[in-house]
GROMACS .gro file of C-alpha atoms in nm:
model
  326
    1UNK     CA    1  12.277   8.365  11.136
    2UNK     CA    2  12.487   8.323  11.450
    3UNK     CA    3  12.583   7.966  11.358
    4UNK     CA    4  12.761   8.081  11.043
    5UNK     CA    5  13.058   8.234  11.225
    6UNK     CA    6  13.400   8.079  11.158
    7UNK     CA    7  13.519   7.827  11.415
    8UNK     CA    8  13.777   8.070  11.552
    9UNK     CA    9  13.502   8.304  11.678
   10UNK     CA   10  13.398   8.261  12.043
   11UNK     CA   11  13.019   8.279  12.058
   12UNK     CA   12  13.049   8.440  12.402
   13UNK     CA   13  13.217   8.746  12.254
   14UNK     CA   14  13.041   9.052  12.394
   15UNK     CA   15  12.968   9.183  12.045
   16UNK     CA   16  12.764   8.869  11.974
   17UNK     CA   17  12.592   8.862  12.314
   18UNK     CA   18  12.558   9.244  12.303
   19UNK     CA   19  12.685   9.273  12.658
   20UNK     CA   20  12.883   9.589  12.594
   21UNK     CA   21  12.843   9.961  12.529
   22UNK     CA   22  13.074  10.175  12.318
   23UNK     CA   23  13.152  10.501  12.497
   24UNK     CA   24  13.005  10.798  12.311
   25UNK     CA   25  13.033  11.179  12.333
   26UNK     CA   26  12.670  11.209  12.457
   27UNK     CA   27  12.747  10.956  12.732
   28UNK     CA   28  13.051  11.162  12.830
   29UNK     CA   29  12.840  11.478  12.850
   30UNK     CA   30  12.572  11.307  13.058
   31UNK     CA   31  12.821  11.170  13.309
   32UNK     CA   32  12.996  11.508  13.330
   33UNK     CA   33  12.663  11.675  13.411
   34UNK     CA   34  12.583  11.422  13.684
   35UNK     CA   35  12.933  11.472  13.820
   36UNK     CA   36  12.873  11.847  13.837
   37UNK     CA   37  12.547  11.789  14.025
   38UNK     CA   38  12.732  11.566  14.270
   39UNK     CA   39  12.993  11.839  14.320
   40UNK     CA   40  12.713  12.084  14.391
   41UNK     CA   41  12.530  11.828  14.609
   42UNK     CA   42  12.204  11.902  14.434
   43UNK     CA   43  11.895  11.743  14.593
   44UNK     CA   44  11.783  11.626  14.250
   45UNK     CA   45  11.808  11.656  13.875
   46UNK     CA   46  11.692  11.473  13.568
   47UNK     CA   47  11.829  11.366  13.233
   48UNK     CA   48  11.579  11.326  12.951
   49UNK     CA   49  11.595  11.212  12.591
   50UNK     CA   50  11.426  10.998  12.329
   51UNK     CA   51  11.448  10.621  12.349
   52UNK     CA   52  11.739  10.419  12.203
   53UNK     CA   53  11.991  10.702  12.233
   54UNK     CA   54  12.205  10.511  12.484
   55UNK     CA   55  12.101  10.648  12.825
   56UNK     CA   56  12.047  10.314  12.998
   57UNK     CA   57  12.361  10.157  12.848
   58UNK     CA   58  12.558  10.454  12.971
   59UNK     CA   59  12.425  10.393  13.322
   60UNK     CA   60  12.482  10.019  13.306
   61UNK     CA   61  12.831  10.012  13.155
   62UNK     CA   62  13.009  10.343  13.216
   63UNK     CA   63  12.853  10.575  13.476
   64UNK     CA   64  13.003  10.445  13.799
   65UNK     CA   65  13.350  10.379  13.658
   66UNK     CA   66  13.384  10.723  13.497
   67UNK     CA   67  13.248  10.907  13.801
   68UNK     CA   68  13.481  10.723  14.037
   69UNK     CA   69  13.776  10.813  13.815
   70UNK     CA   70  13.666  11.178  13.826
   71UNK     CA   71  13.637  11.185  14.205
   72UNK     CA   72  13.918  10.936  14.265
   73UNK     CA   73  13.701  10.767  14.525
   74UNK     CA   74  13.437  10.502  14.571
   75UNK     CA   75  13.093  10.661  14.538
   76UNK     CA   76  12.787  10.587  14.754
   77UNK     CA   77  12.580  10.532  14.440
   78UNK     CA   78  12.264  10.323  14.405
   79UNK     CA   79  12.122  10.265  14.056
   80UNK     CA   80  11.756  10.167  14.050
   81UNK     CA   81  11.609  10.046  13.720
   82UNK     CA   82  11.247  10.125  13.803
   83UNK     CA   83  10.991   9.857  13.730
   84UNK     CA   84  10.650   9.955  13.595
   85UNK     CA   85  10.468   9.807  13.895
   86UNK     CA   86  10.677   9.975  14.164
   87UNK     CA   87  10.390  10.208  14.257
   88UNK     CA   88  10.146   9.928  14.342
   89UNK     CA   89  10.225   9.955  14.713
   90UNK     CA   90  10.462  10.150  14.931
   91UNK     CA   91  10.615   9.827  15.059
   92UNK     CA   92  10.692   9.721  14.700
   93UNK     CA   93  10.847  10.061  14.632
   94UNK     CA   94  11.091  10.041  14.925
   95UNK     CA   95  11.162   9.676  14.851
   96UNK     CA   96  11.277   9.761  14.500
   97UNK     CA   97  11.514  10.027  14.628
   98UNK     CA   98  11.653   9.781  14.882
   99UNK     CA   99  11.713   9.529  14.604
  100UNK     CA  100  11.883   9.795  14.392
  101UNK     CA  101  12.118   9.862  14.684
  102UNK     CA  102  12.214   9.490  14.699
  103UNK     CA  103  12.077   9.467  15.051
  104UNK     CA  104  12.149   9.111  15.163
  105UNK     CA  105  11.807   9.061  15.322
  106UNK     CA  106  11.606   9.191  15.026
  107UNK     CA  107  11.605   8.863  14.834
  108UNK     CA  108  11.383   8.662  15.066
  109UNK     CA  109  11.065   8.510  14.926
  110UNK     CA  110  10.853   8.738  15.143
  111UNK     CA  111  10.925   9.114  15.105
  112UNK     CA  112  10.908   9.321  15.424
  113UNK     CA  113  10.594   9.511  15.517
  114UNK     CA  114  10.576   9.888  15.472
  115UNK     CA  115  10.636   9.952  15.844
  116UNK     CA  116  10.960   9.753  15.817
  117UNK     CA  117  11.072   9.842  15.466
  118UNK     CA  118  11.076  10.223  15.492
  119UNK     CA  119  11.303  10.248  15.799
  120UNK     CA  120  11.510   9.957  15.664
  121UNK     CA  121  11.570  10.162  15.350
  122UNK     CA  122  11.682  10.463  15.554
  123UNK     CA  123  11.928  10.253  15.751
  124UNK     CA  124  12.055  10.083  15.435
  125UNK     CA  125  12.136  10.418  15.273
  126UNK     CA  126  12.309  10.539  15.590
  127UNK     CA  127  12.516  10.219  15.589
  128UNK     CA  128  12.620  10.279  15.227
  129UNK     CA  129  12.722  10.638  15.308
  130UNK     CA  130  12.926  10.522  15.608
  131UNK     CA  131  13.101  10.256  15.398
  132UNK     CA  132  13.250  10.537  15.186
  133UNK     CA  133  13.321  10.765  15.486
  134UNK     CA  134  13.067  11.022  15.372
  135UNK     CA  135  12.732  11.159  15.484
  136UNK     CA  136  12.611  11.172  15.125
  137UNK     CA  137  12.421  10.918  14.912
  138UNK     CA  138  12.321  10.920  14.543
  139UNK     CA  139  12.012  10.741  14.414
  140UNK     CA  140  11.990  10.729  14.035
  141UNK     CA  141  11.654  10.619  13.890
  142UNK     CA  142  11.655  10.481  13.537
  143UNK     CA  143  11.330  10.455  13.337
  144UNK     CA  144  11.187  10.729  13.557
  145UNK     CA  145  10.940  10.871  13.305
  146UNK     CA  146  10.647  10.686  13.461
  147UNK     CA  147  10.722  10.775  13.823
  148UNK     CA  148  10.395  10.861  13.996
  149UNK     CA  149  10.329  11.161  14.219
  150UNK     CA  150  10.296  10.937  14.525
  151UNK     CA  151  10.638  10.783  14.452
  152UNK     CA  152  10.795  11.130  14.438
  153UNK     CA  153  10.626  11.209  14.770
  154UNK     CA  154  10.772  10.893  14.923
  155UNK     CA  155  11.116  11.008  14.807
  156UNK     CA  156  11.061  11.349  14.966
  157UNK     CA  157  10.998  11.167  15.292
  158UNK     CA  158  11.312  10.957  15.243
  159UNK     CA  159  11.523  11.269  15.188
  160UNK     CA  160  11.370  11.435  15.494
  161UNK     CA  161  11.432  11.130  15.714
  162UNK     CA  162  11.797  11.112  15.607
  163UNK     CA  163  11.843  11.486  15.647
  164UNK     CA  164  11.712  11.464  16.004
  165UNK     CA  165  11.982  11.206  16.077
  166UNK     CA  166  12.257  11.417  15.919
  167UNK     CA  167  12.276  11.257  15.574
  168UNK     CA  168  12.213  11.415  15.234
  169UNK     CA  169  12.047  11.222  14.955
  170UNK     CA  170  12.065  11.333  14.592
  171UNK     CA  171  11.809  11.178  14.359
  172UNK     CA  172  11.888  11.191  13.987
  173UNK     CA  173  11.636  11.061  13.734
  174UNK     CA  174  11.680  10.943  13.377
  175UNK     CA  175  11.393  10.892  13.137
  176UNK     CA  176  11.223  10.978  12.811
  177UNK     CA  177  11.104  11.320  12.703
  178UNK     CA  178  10.791  11.261  12.911
  179UNK     CA  179  10.992  11.344  13.221
  180UNK     CA  180  11.060  11.690  13.081
  181UNK     CA  181  10.690  11.771  13.104
  182UNK     CA  182  10.658  11.655  13.465
  183UNK     CA  183  10.813  11.970  13.611
  184UNK     CA  184  10.538  12.197  13.476
  185UNK     CA  185  10.268  11.945  13.563
  186UNK     CA  186  10.375  11.924  13.927
  187UNK     CA  187  10.404  12.299  13.957
  188UNK     CA  188  10.055  12.348  13.813
  189UNK     CA  189   9.895  12.089  14.045
  190UNK     CA  190  10.015  12.231  14.374
  191UNK     CA  191  10.330  12.022  14.405
  192UNK     CA  192  10.584  12.284  14.306
  193UNK     CA  193  10.799  12.189  14.607
  194UNK     CA  194  10.854  11.842  14.457
  195UNK     CA  195  10.937  11.986  14.116
  196UNK     CA  196  11.179  12.234  14.272
  197UNK     CA  197  11.351  11.962  14.470
  198UNK     CA  198  11.390  11.695  14.202
  199UNK     CA  199  11.351  11.867  13.864
  200UNK     CA  200  11.485  12.222  13.877
  201UNK     CA  201  11.817  12.091  13.744
  202UNK     CA  202  11.775  11.916  13.410
  203UNK     CA  203  11.979  11.818  13.107
  204UNK     CA  204  11.891  11.675  12.763
  205UNK     CA  205  12.062  11.357  12.647
  206UNK     CA  206  12.136  11.386  12.277
  207UNK     CA  207  12.191  11.140  11.999
  208UNK     CA  208  12.501  11.160  11.781
  209UNK     CA  209  12.504  11.504  11.620
  210UNK     CA  210  12.793  11.507  11.374
  211UNK     CA  211  13.012  11.291  11.154
  212UNK     CA  212  13.297  11.367  11.395
  213UNK     CA  213  13.102  11.217  11.687
  214UNK     CA  214  13.019  10.917  11.470
  215UNK     CA  215  13.389  10.874  11.386
  216UNK     CA  216  13.463  10.874  11.762
  217UNK     CA  217  13.207  10.595  11.809
  218UNK     CA  218  13.339  10.387  11.519
  219UNK     CA  219  13.689  10.424  11.657
  220UNK     CA  220  13.551  10.251  11.965
  221UNK     CA  221  13.502   9.940  11.754
  222UNK     CA  222  13.836   9.993  11.577
  223UNK     CA  223  14.063  10.063  11.872
  224UNK     CA  224  13.897  10.167  12.199
  225UNK     CA  225  13.744   9.829  12.285
  226UNK     CA  226  13.872   9.502  12.419
  227UNK     CA  227  13.769   9.139  12.438
  228UNK     CA  228  13.862   8.923  12.615
  229UNK     CA  229  13.948   9.150  12.908
  230UNK     CA  230  14.313   9.250  12.931
  231UNK     CA  231  14.380   9.100  12.586
  232UNK     CA  232  14.441   9.434  12.414
  233UNK     CA  233  14.239   9.302  12.118
  234UNK     CA  234  13.977   9.543  11.982
  235UNK     CA  235  13.645   9.431  11.835
  236UNK     CA  236  13.753   9.492  11.475
  237UNK     CA  237  14.088   9.324  11.535
  238UNK     CA  238  13.916   9.014  11.679
  239UNK     CA  239  13.661   8.967  11.402
  240UNK     CA  240  13.863   9.089  11.103
  241UNK     CA  241  14.232   9.051  11.195
  242UNK     CA  242  14.365   9.065  10.839
  243UNK     CA  243  14.177   9.385  10.760
  244UNK     CA  244  14.280   9.534  11.093
  245UNK     CA  245  14.649   9.457  11.045
  246UNK     CA  246  14.628   9.604  10.694
  247UNK     CA  247  14.536   9.938  10.852
  248UNK     CA  248  14.169   9.936  10.755
  249UNK     CA  249  13.936  10.112  10.998
  250UNK     CA  250  13.560  10.161  11.022
  251UNK     CA  251  13.610  10.517  11.146
  252UNK     CA  252  13.745  10.610  10.803
  253UNK     CA  253  13.391  10.558  10.673
  254UNK     CA  254  13.219  10.788  10.923
  255UNK     CA  255  13.130  11.045  10.657
  256UNK     CA  256  12.959  10.778  10.445
  257UNK     CA  257  12.765  10.640  10.740
  258UNK     CA  258  12.658  10.991  10.841
  259UNK     CA  259  12.541  11.054  10.486
  260UNK     CA  260  12.342  10.729  10.496
  261UNK     CA  261  12.174  10.828  10.824
  262UNK     CA  262  12.064  11.156  10.671
  263UNK     CA  263  11.945  10.987  10.351
  264UNK     CA  264  11.735  10.735  10.547
  265UNK     CA  265  11.579  11.000  10.774
  266UNK     CA  266  11.214  11.074  10.689
  267UNK     CA  267  11.144  11.387  10.487
  268UNK     CA  268  11.195  11.698  10.697
  269UNK     CA  269  11.364  11.516  10.985
  270UNK     CA  270  11.726  11.549  10.874
  271UNK     CA  271  11.726  11.925  10.929
  272UNK     CA  272  11.476  11.945  11.212
  273UNK     CA  273  11.616  11.659  11.422
  274UNK     CA  274  11.966  11.580  11.308
  275UNK     CA  275  12.077  11.365  11.599
  276UNK     CA  276  12.077  10.992  11.564
  277UNK     CA  277  12.021  10.700  11.806
  278UNK     CA  278  12.314  10.483  11.903
  279UNK     CA  279  12.118  10.158  11.890
  280UNK     CA  280  12.068  10.165  11.513
  281UNK     CA  281  12.429  10.266  11.453
  282UNK     CA  282  12.561   9.987  11.674
  283UNK     CA  283  12.333   9.727  11.514
  284UNK     CA  284  12.447   9.822  11.165
  285UNK     CA  285  12.812   9.833  11.269
  286UNK     CA  286  12.789   9.491  11.434
  287UNK     CA  287  12.640   9.347  11.116
  288UNK     CA  288  12.921   9.488  10.902
  289UNK     CA  289  13.186   9.351  11.140
  290UNK     CA  290  13.018   9.009  11.135
  291UNK     CA  291  13.020   9.014  10.753
  292UNK     CA  292  13.393   9.082  10.762
  293UNK     CA  293  13.445   8.790  11.002
  294UNK     CA  294  13.280   8.560  10.749
  295UNK     CA  295  13.520   8.670  10.476
  296UNK     CA  296  13.330   8.944  10.297
  297UNK     CA  297  13.556   9.173  10.099
  298UNK     CA  298  13.637   9.494  10.290
  299UNK     CA  299  13.546   9.728  10.007
  300UNK     CA  300  13.208   9.561   9.964
  301UNK     CA  301  13.137   9.542  10.337
  302UNK     CA  302  13.204   9.911  10.398
  303UNK     CA  303  13.064  10.036  10.068
  304UNK     CA  304  12.803  10.308  10.087
  305UNK     CA  305  12.546  10.070   9.941
  306UNK     CA  306  12.605   9.812  10.214
  307UNK     CA  307  12.609  10.072  10.493
  308UNK     CA  308  12.277  10.207  10.365
  309UNK     CA  309  12.134   9.856  10.353
  310UNK     CA  310  12.242   9.760  10.705
  311UNK     CA  311  12.108  10.080  10.863
  312UNK     CA  312  11.781  10.034  10.676
  313UNK     CA  313  11.740   9.683  10.823
  314UNK     CA  314  11.735   9.829  11.176
  315UNK     CA  315  11.405  10.013  11.114
  316UNK     CA  316  11.595  10.337  11.158
  317UNK     CA  317  11.359  10.542  10.942
  318UNK     CA  318  11.049  10.436  11.136
  319UNK     CA  319  11.218  10.510  11.466
  320UNK     CA  320  11.327  10.856  11.353
  321UNK     CA  321  10.974  10.931  11.234
  322UNK     CA  322  10.839  10.844  11.580
  323UNK     CA  323  11.091  11.028  11.798
  324UNK     CA  324  11.099  11.341  11.584
  325UNK     CA  325  10.724  11.391  11.620
  326UNK     CA  326  10.703  11.286  11.985
   0.00000   0.00000   0.00000
């Protein structure tokens, strides 16, 4: 339980509140692909992958920072976490995009009508482009797997309106595997122009695919993390300072954790679908670190038996069964 932490532990630590995301090789690959699309000024593209792999956390915690380092500039980027009811009306659709852009007038109790919201959205995007001295804007849609055909048509109109005024809008979508099927569906229902515009460029987001990638992730907890900010103290160092200063590292147990992931995968999955979701790995790793903070012996905490037990508690096997047959 959370109340069993030693007094020295700050309950606002991001590992306890889970307001953090360890940077992973799949996140790096996803951001690199989006960066390439920005270089090419593609009108659209989509990233797809099973749930719990880390797509949304990548967007929330790393995307903008890493892209701006790559381009050495501030990017005209809007991230819209699409709500399930965004398609209920066109006014609601534009209102959500305005809110995602941090438009100062989008937080009133009464959202604007469609006749006001659509042109307001165009002008807001132009304003964002001008603020970065560019004629280019990027809209990234997270949870895009349930986007409706009418929403895509509204976005075609938005792109056309901006193009007419001399501005280019790239729309990149991120969602589950369902989005991968949308391209063929649109093409077969007479909307190939929408598929060609937004979905011709696509890229799969993978889970962790090797013990080496897992070691990279665990090193994030060992060394490549920090709390509080600018403290230089990693997550492992904060929670288990004695173990850390003795040279003990979670990344040294990557092979054992990888073996446990394979052992807990349902029959037939380990060979067919040997890539594993970050959520279950992070939950198990957090639990082991918390055990160390409460004084559990290092050898017992990072034993294969304990690693197997902690991964099992995350319902990893059930999740793998679902995503490998989806």
